[in-house]
């Protein structure tokens, strides 16, 4: 799988990802061979490029949930663009509340982990895709953290709006990370202030939730970052801390033309390593909501070896049961003696930033009696530990 600029597309290339229109209608299925007519149609979508399969590459597996997620991202990115377009022209974003409710209906009541797949971004759609994905993450996190429905709505709305200031910047100022020392970041702070003024916070003419305005004010206020750089994230309201974690996770893992995305593992480690700026409770919750290291993922170890995730660890995603390829042995990374020798450094990804799953290897070792017994013991031990923790919480 590789990325091809729109102007370099050729007939016969096969699509690696589906293409939807703004209404969510499937236009081109995966594995579709491009025709001259299809290439002309794709160019009209203003896409900077698409992912295509290599000539002999089989179609990688995608679950129905992942396909639906991609469809949702496409449809609602256009809806958010429409609402922000109204805002910057002085009109009321009257469909914004309904957009937030739709996001919560889809992602604000999940009882399982999801694979948070990223889509390619350009300077033309970065703001909308970043806002939408951050809103989705906030919907997932607020449910997991026990927010009320009204609080969920308010925070998701803040997520969709807080980075509208990026619309005022040139494409070369859309940096990956917010560097408080850079001139571009200071410009972003000022642009965020201008965008916040569009919401008319003094009169609240658009009837936004009070918490939405409060959270955005904390996120974008230049004093929090420049005038008082010593101000740490834990001094903000909890909802703002949730948004900060969600926004950083999305920005670091996003695929942007010309920038190398960070993996979920590297990103989560970064968030955990900076507790003064990213609330550890929120980061832990994110690890419990997103499938960071799913069963079947291939990973790189700190020892330089590669391994396969045999069984996830519900208590700590960085300590699963693995099969190390170099010696064909199974290791429980939650065992302190094992974790002293090596830990997970990163996971292997495909070109479009998806986790690379070696299905055949996984099937081979799942059917092995020894591995099955080891995995069963691993599951029982984790279940017993979880039960003890739950009993302590009740007491």
Coordinates of C-alpha atoms in Angstrom, one line a residue:
X1 CA 0.0 0.0 0.0
X2 CA 1.3 3.4 -0.9
X3 CA 0.2 7.0 -1.2
X4 CA -0.2 8.6 -4.7
X5 CA -0.8 12.2 -5.4
X6 CA -4.0 12.9 -7.3
X7 CA -2.1 14.2 -10.3
X8 CA -0.1 11.0 -10.5
X9 CA -3.1 8.6 -10.5
X10 CA -3.1 6.1 -13.4
X11 CA -5.8 3.8 -14.8
X12 CA -5.5 0.3 -13.3
X13 CA -4.5 1.4 -9.8
X14 CA -6.6 -0.3 -7.1
X15 CA -8.1 1.7 -4.2
X16 CA -6.9 0.7 -0.8
X17 CA -9.7 2.7 1.0
X18 CA -13.3 3.5 0.0
X19 CA -14.3 6.9 -1.2
X20 CA -17.6 8.4 0.0
X21 CA -19.3 11.7 -0.9
X22 CA -20.4 14.3 1.6
X23 CA -23.7 12.4 2.1
X24 CA -21.9 9.2 3.0
X25 CA -22.8 7.5 -0.2
X26 CA -20.2 5.0 -1.3
X27 CA -18.7 6.1 -4.6
X28 CA -15.8 3.7 -5.0
X29 CA -15.4 0.5 -3.1
X30 CA -12.0 -0.8 -1.9
X31 CA -10.1 -2.8 -4.5
X32 CA -11.8 -0.8 -7.3
X33 CA -9.6 -0.4 -10.4
X34 CA -9.3 3.2 -11.4
X35 CA -10.5 4.3 -14.9
X36 CA -9.9 7.6 -16.7
X37 CA -13.4 8.6 -15.8
X38 CA -12.9 7.6 -12.1
X39 CA -9.7 9.6 -11.9
X40 CA -11.4 12.7 -13.2
X41 CA -14.2 12.2 -10.7
X42 CA -11.7 11.9 -7.8
X43 CA -9.9 15.0 -8.9
X44 CA -13.1 17.0 -8.5
X45 CA -13.2 16.0 -4.8
X46 CA -10.2 18.2 -4.2
X47 CA -8.3 15.3 -2.6
X48 CA -4.5 15.7 -2.5
X49 CA -4.1 12.0 -3.0
X50 CA -5.3 8.5 -2.1
X51 CA -3.9 5.2 -0.9
X52 CA -3.6 2.5 -3.6
X53 CA -2.7 -1.2 -3.3
X54 CA 0.5 -2.5 -4.6
X55 CA 0.1 -4.6 -7.8
X56 CA 0.2 -8.0 -6.0
X57 CA -1.0 -6.8 -2.6
X58 CA -4.2 -8.6 -1.3
X59 CA -7.0 -6.4 0.1
X60 CA -6.3 -5.9 3.9
X61 CA -9.1 -6.8 6.2
X62 CA -11.4 -4.1 7.6
X63 CA -14.3 -4.6 10.0
X64 CA -17.7 -3.2 9.5
X65 CA -17.2 -0.9 12.4
X66 CA -14.0 0.5 10.8
X67 CA -15.8 1.0 7.5
X68 CA -18.7 2.8 9.2
X69 CA -16.2 5.0 11.1
X70 CA -14.6 6.1 7.9
X71 CA -18.0 6.8 6.4
X72 CA -19.0 8.8 9.5
X73 CA -15.7 10.8 9.4
X74 CA -16.4 11.8 5.8
X75 CA -20.0 12.8 6.2
X76 CA -19.6 14.8 9.4
X77 CA -16.4 16.5 8.3
X78 CA -18.5 18.2 5.6
X79 CA -21.2 19.1 8.1
X80 CA -18.7 20.6 10.5
X81 CA -17.2 22.6 7.6
X82 CA -20.6 24.0 6.8
X83 CA -21.2 25.1 10.4
X84 CA -17.7 26.7 10.8
X85 CA -18.3 28.4 7.4
X86 CA -21.4 30.0 8.8
X87 CA -19.5 31.1 11.9
X88 CA -16.6 32.9 10.1
X89 CA -19.1 34.7 7.9
X90 CA -21.0 36.1 10.9
X91 CA -23.9 33.7 10.7
X92 CA -25.3 31.4 13.5
X93 CA -24.1 27.8 13.3
X94 CA -27.6 26.6 13.8
X95 CA -26.9 22.9 13.0
X96 CA -24.0 22.6 15.4
X97 CA -26.0 21.3 18.4
X98 CA -27.6 18.6 16.2
X99 CA -24.1 17.7 14.9
X100 CA -22.9 17.2 18.5
X101 CA -25.9 15.0 19.4
X102 CA -25.2 12.8 16.4
X103 CA -21.6 12.3 17.5
X104 CA -22.8 11.3 21.0
X105 CA -25.4 8.9 19.6
X106 CA -22.6 7.2 17.6
X107 CA -19.8 7.3 20.1
X108 CA -21.0 8.6 23.5
X109 CA -22.4 5.3 24.7
X110 CA -19.9 2.6 23.6
X111 CA -19.3 -0.3 25.9
X112 CA -16.2 -1.6 24.0
X113 CA -12.9 -0.4 22.7
X114 CA -12.7 0.9 19.2
X115 CA -9.9 1.1 16.7
X116 CA -9.5 4.8 16.1
X117 CA -8.4 4.9 12.5
X118 CA -7.0 8.2 11.2
X119 CA -7.7 9.7 7.7
X120 CA -5.3 11.7 5.6
X121 CA -5.4 15.5 6.1
X122 CA -4.4 18.5 4.0
X123 CA -4.2 22.2 4.9
X124 CA -7.6 22.6 3.4
X125 CA -9.5 20.2 5.7
X126 CA -7.1 19.9 8.7
X127 CA -9.3 22.1 10.9
X128 CA -12.5 20.1 10.2
X129 CA -11.0 16.7 10.5
X130 CA -9.1 17.6 13.7
X131 CA -12.2 19.1 15.3
X132 CA -14.4 16.2 14.4
X133 CA -12.0 13.5 15.6
X134 CA -11.3 15.4 18.8
X135 CA -15.1 15.6 19.3
X136 CA -15.5 11.9 18.8
X137 CA -12.7 11.2 21.3
X138 CA -14.4 13.6 23.8
X139 CA -17.7 11.7 23.3
X140 CA -16.0 8.4 24.0
X141 CA -14.0 9.7 27.0
X142 CA -16.9 11.6 28.7
X143 CA -19.1 8.5 28.6
X144 CA -16.2 6.4 30.1
X145 CA -15.6 9.1 32.8
X146 CA -19.2 9.4 33.8
X147 CA -20.1 12.9 32.5
X148 CA -23.8 13.8 32.3
X149 CA -25.4 14.0 28.9
X150 CA -25.4 17.9 29.1
X151 CA -21.7 17.9 30.0
X152 CA -21.0 15.5 27.1
X153 CA -22.8 17.9 24.7
X154 CA -21.0 20.9 26.0
X155 CA -17.5 19.3 25.7
X156 CA -18.1 17.9 22.3
X157 CA -19.2 21.3 21.1
X158 CA -16.1 22.8 22.6
X159 CA -14.0 20.2 20.8
X160 CA -15.6 21.2 17.4
X161 CA -15.0 24.9 18.0
X162 CA -11.8 25.4 20.0
X163 CA -9.3 25.2 17.1
X164 CA -11.3 27.3 14.6
X165 CA -8.4 29.8 14.9
X166 CA -6.4 27.6 12.5
X167 CA -8.6 28.9 9.7
X168 CA -6.9 32.2 10.0
X169 CA -3.4 30.8 9.5
X170 CA -1.5 30.0 6.3
X171 CA -0.9 26.4 5.4
X172 CA 2.8 26.6 6.3
X173 CA 1.8 27.7 9.8
X174 CA -0.2 24.5 10.5
X175 CA 2.5 22.9 12.6
X176 CA 2.3 19.4 14.2
X177 CA 3.0 20.5 17.7
X178 CA 2.3 23.6 19.7
X179 CA 5.7 25.1 20.5
X180 CA 5.4 27.9 23.0
X181 CA 8.6 29.4 21.8
X182 CA 7.7 29.6 18.1
X183 CA 6.4 32.7 16.4
X184 CA 3.8 30.6 14.6
X185 CA 2.4 29.4 17.9
X186 CA 2.0 33.0 19.1
X187 CA 0.1 33.7 15.9
X188 CA -2.1 30.7 16.6
X189 CA -2.9 32.0 20.1
X190 CA -4.0 35.4 18.6
X191 CA -5.9 33.6 15.8
X192 CA -7.7 31.5 18.4
X193 CA -8.7 34.7 20.3
X194 CA -10.1 36.1 17.1
X195 CA -12.1 32.9 16.5
X196 CA -13.4 32.9 20.0
X197 CA -14.7 36.4 19.5
X198 CA -16.8 35.0 16.7
X199 CA -18.8 33.0 19.3
X200 CA -19.9 36.3 20.9
X201 CA -19.0 35.0 24.4
X202 CA -20.0 38.3 26.1
X203 CA -23.6 38.1 25.0
X204 CA -23.8 34.4 24.0
X205 CA -26.0 35.3 21.2
X206 CA -25.8 31.8 19.7
X207 CA -26.9 30.2 23.0
X208 CA -23.9 27.9 23.4
X209 CA -23.6 25.9 26.7
X210 CA -21.9 27.9 29.4
X211 CA -19.3 25.1 29.9
X212 CA -18.5 25.2 26.2
X213 CA -17.4 28.8 26.3
X214 CA -15.5 28.2 29.6
X215 CA -13.6 25.3 28.3
X216 CA -12.7 27.0 25.0
X217 CA -11.6 30.1 26.9
X218 CA -9.2 28.0 29.0
X219 CA -7.9 26.1 25.9
X220 CA -7.2 29.2 23.8
X221 CA -6.3 32.0 26.2
X222 CA -2.7 33.1 25.4
X223 CA -2.0 33.8 29.1
X224 CA -2.2 30.1 29.8
X225 CA 0.7 29.4 27.4
X226 CA 2.8 32.5 26.9
X227 CA 2.4 35.1 29.7
X228 CA 2.3 32.3 32.3
X229 CA 4.1 29.3 30.9
X230 CA 4.5 27.9 34.4
X231 CA 0.7 27.4 34.6
X232 CA 0.1 23.6 34.5
X233 CA -2.8 21.8 33.0
X234 CA -4.0 20.4 36.3
X235 CA -5.1 23.9 37.3
X236 CA -7.8 23.9 34.7
X237 CA -11.3 22.4 35.0
X238 CA -11.6 18.7 34.4
X239 CA -13.5 19.0 31.2
X240 CA -10.7 21.1 29.7
X241 CA -8.2 18.5 30.7
X242 CA -10.2 15.9 28.8
X243 CA -10.3 18.1 25.7
X244 CA -6.5 18.7 26.0
X245 CA -5.7 15.0 26.0
X246 CA -8.2 14.2 23.2
X247 CA -6.8 17.1 21.0
X248 CA -3.2 16.2 21.5
X249 CA -3.8 12.5 20.8
X250 CA -5.6 13.3 17.6
X251 CA -3.0 15.8 16.4
X252 CA 0.0 13.5 17.1
X253 CA -1.5 10.5 15.4
X254 CA -3.0 12.3 12.5
X255 CA -1.8 11.6 8.9
X256 CA -0.9 14.8 7.3
X257 CA 0.7 15.2 3.9
X258 CA 4.4 16.0 4.5
X259 CA 4.4 15.1 8.2
X260 CA 5.1 11.7 9.8
X261 CA 2.4 10.7 12.3
X262 CA 3.2 9.2 15.6
X263 CA 1.8 5.8 16.5
X264 CA -0.7 5.4 19.3
X265 CA 1.9 3.7 21.5
X266 CA 4.4 6.5 21.2
X267 CA 1.6 9.1 21.7
X268 CA 0.3 7.4 24.8
X269 CA 3.8 7.2 26.3
X270 CA 4.2 10.9 25.6
X271 CA 1.0 11.8 27.3
X272 CA 1.8 9.6 30.3
X273 CA 5.3 11.1 30.6
X274 CA 3.9 14.6 30.9
X275 CA 1.5 14.4 33.8
X276 CA 1.8 18.2 34.6
X277 CA 0.1 18.9 31.2
X278 CA -2.0 15.8 30.6
X279 CA -4.2 14.5 33.3
X280 CA -3.1 10.9 34.0
X281 CA -6.6 9.8 34.9
X282 CA -7.8 11.0 31.5
X283 CA -4.9 9.4 29.7
X284 CA -5.6 6.1 31.4
X285 CA -9.2 6.4 30.4
X286 CA -8.2 6.9 26.8
X287 CA -6.1 3.7 26.9
X288 CA -9.2 1.9 28.2
X289 CA -11.4 3.3 25.3
X290 CA -9.1 3.0 22.3
X291 CA -7.7 -0.3 21.1
X292 CA -4.0 0.7 21.3
X293 CA -2.5 -2.7 21.0
X294 CA -5.2 -5.2 19.8
X295 CA -4.7 -8.9 19.6
X296 CA -2.8 -9.8 16.5
X297 CA -0.8 -6.6 16.3
X298 CA 2.9 -6.9 15.5
X299 CA 5.2 -4.8 17.8
X300 CA 8.8 -3.7 18.1
X301 CA 10.4 -4.4 21.5
X302 CA 13.1 -2.4 23.3
X303 CA 15.4 -5.4 22.9
X304 CA 15.3 -4.9 19.1
X305 CA 13.1 -8.0 18.6
X306 CA 9.7 -8.2 17.1
X307 CA 6.7 -9.9 18.7
X308 CA 3.0 -10.6 18.2
X309 CA 0.3 -9.6 20.7
X310 CA -1.5 -12.9 21.8
X311 CA -3.7 -11.4 24.5
X312 CA -4.4 -7.9 25.5
X313 CA -4.1 -6.7 29.1
X314 CA -7.2 -4.8 30.3
X315 CA -5.3 -3.3 33.2
X316 CA -2.4 -2.0 31.2
X317 CA -2.3 -2.1 27.4
X318 CA 1.5 -1.9 27.5
X319 CA 1.8 -5.2 29.3
X320 CA 0.0 -7.8 27.2
X321 CA 0.9 -11.5 26.5
X322 CA 3.2 -11.6 23.6
X323 CA 5.0 -14.2 21.3
X324 CA 8.6 -13.1 20.6
X325 CA 9.6 -14.2 17.2
X326 CA 13.3 -14.6 17.8
X327 CA 12.9 -17.5 20.2
X328 CA 9.3 -18.5 19.6
X329 CA 8.5 -18.1 23.3
X330 CA 5.6 -16.5 25.1
X331 CA 6.1 -13.7 27.6
X332 CA 3.8 -12.0 30.0
X333 CA 4.9 -8.3 30.1
X334 CA 2.9 -7.8 33.3
X335 CA 5.5 -10.0 35.1
X336 CA 8.1 -7.6 36.6
X337 CA 10.9 -10.0 35.9
X338 CA 10.0 -10.0 32.2
X339 CA 9.4 -6.3 31.9
X340 CA 12.9 -5.6 33.2
X341 CA 14.3 -7.3 30.1
X342 CA 12.2 -5.6 27.5
X343 CA 9.1 -3.6 26.9
X344 CA 7.0 -2.6 23.9
X345 CA 8.7 0.2 22.0
X346 CA 6.3 0.7 19.2
X347 CA 3.9 -1.1 16.9
X348 CA 4.1 -1.9 13.2
X349 CA 1.8 0.1 10.9
X350 CA 0.7 -0.1 7.4
X351 CA 1.1 2.9 5.0
X352 CA -2.2 4.3 6.0
X353 CA -1.3 4.2 9.7
X354 CA -3.4 1.1 10.5
X355 CA -2.0 -1.7 12.7
X356 CA -0.4 -4.4 10.7
X357 CA -2.0 -7.7 11.8
X358 CA -0.4 -11.0 10.8
X359 CA -3.6 -13.1 10.6
X360 CA -1.9 -16.3 9.5
X361 CA 0.7 -16.2 12.3
X362 CA -2.0 -15.4 14.8
X363 CA -4.2 -18.3 13.7
X364 CA -1.2 -20.7 13.8
X365 CA -0.4 -19.9 17.5
X366 CA -4.0 -19.7 18.7
X367 CA -4.5 -23.4 17.8
X368 CA -1.4 -24.4 19.8
X369 CA -2.4 -26.2 23.1
X370 CA 0.4 -24.7 25.1
X371 CA -0.4 -21.2 24.0
X372 CA -4.1 -21.7 24.7
X373 CA -3.4 -22.9 28.2
X374 CA -1.0 -19.9 28.8
X375 CA -3.6 -17.5 27.5
X376 CA -6.3 -19.0 29.7
X377 CA -4.1 -18.6 32.8
X378 CA -3.4 -15.1 31.8
X379 CA -7.1 -14.2 31.4
X380 CA -8.0 -15.9 34.8
X381 CA -5.3 -14.0 36.6
X382 CA -6.3 -10.7 35.1
X383 CA -10.0 -11.4 35.9
X384 CA -9.2 -12.3 39.5
X385 CA -7.2 -9.1 39.9
X386 CA -10.0 -7.0 38.3
X387 CA -12.5 -8.6 40.7
X388 CA -10.3 -7.8 43.8
X389 CA -10.0 -4.2 42.6
X390 CA -13.8 -3.9 42.1
X391 CA -14.4 -5.3 45.6
X392 CA -12.0 -2.8 47.1
X393 CA -13.8 0.1 45.4
X394 CA -17.2 -1.1 46.7
X395 CA -15.8 -1.3 50.3

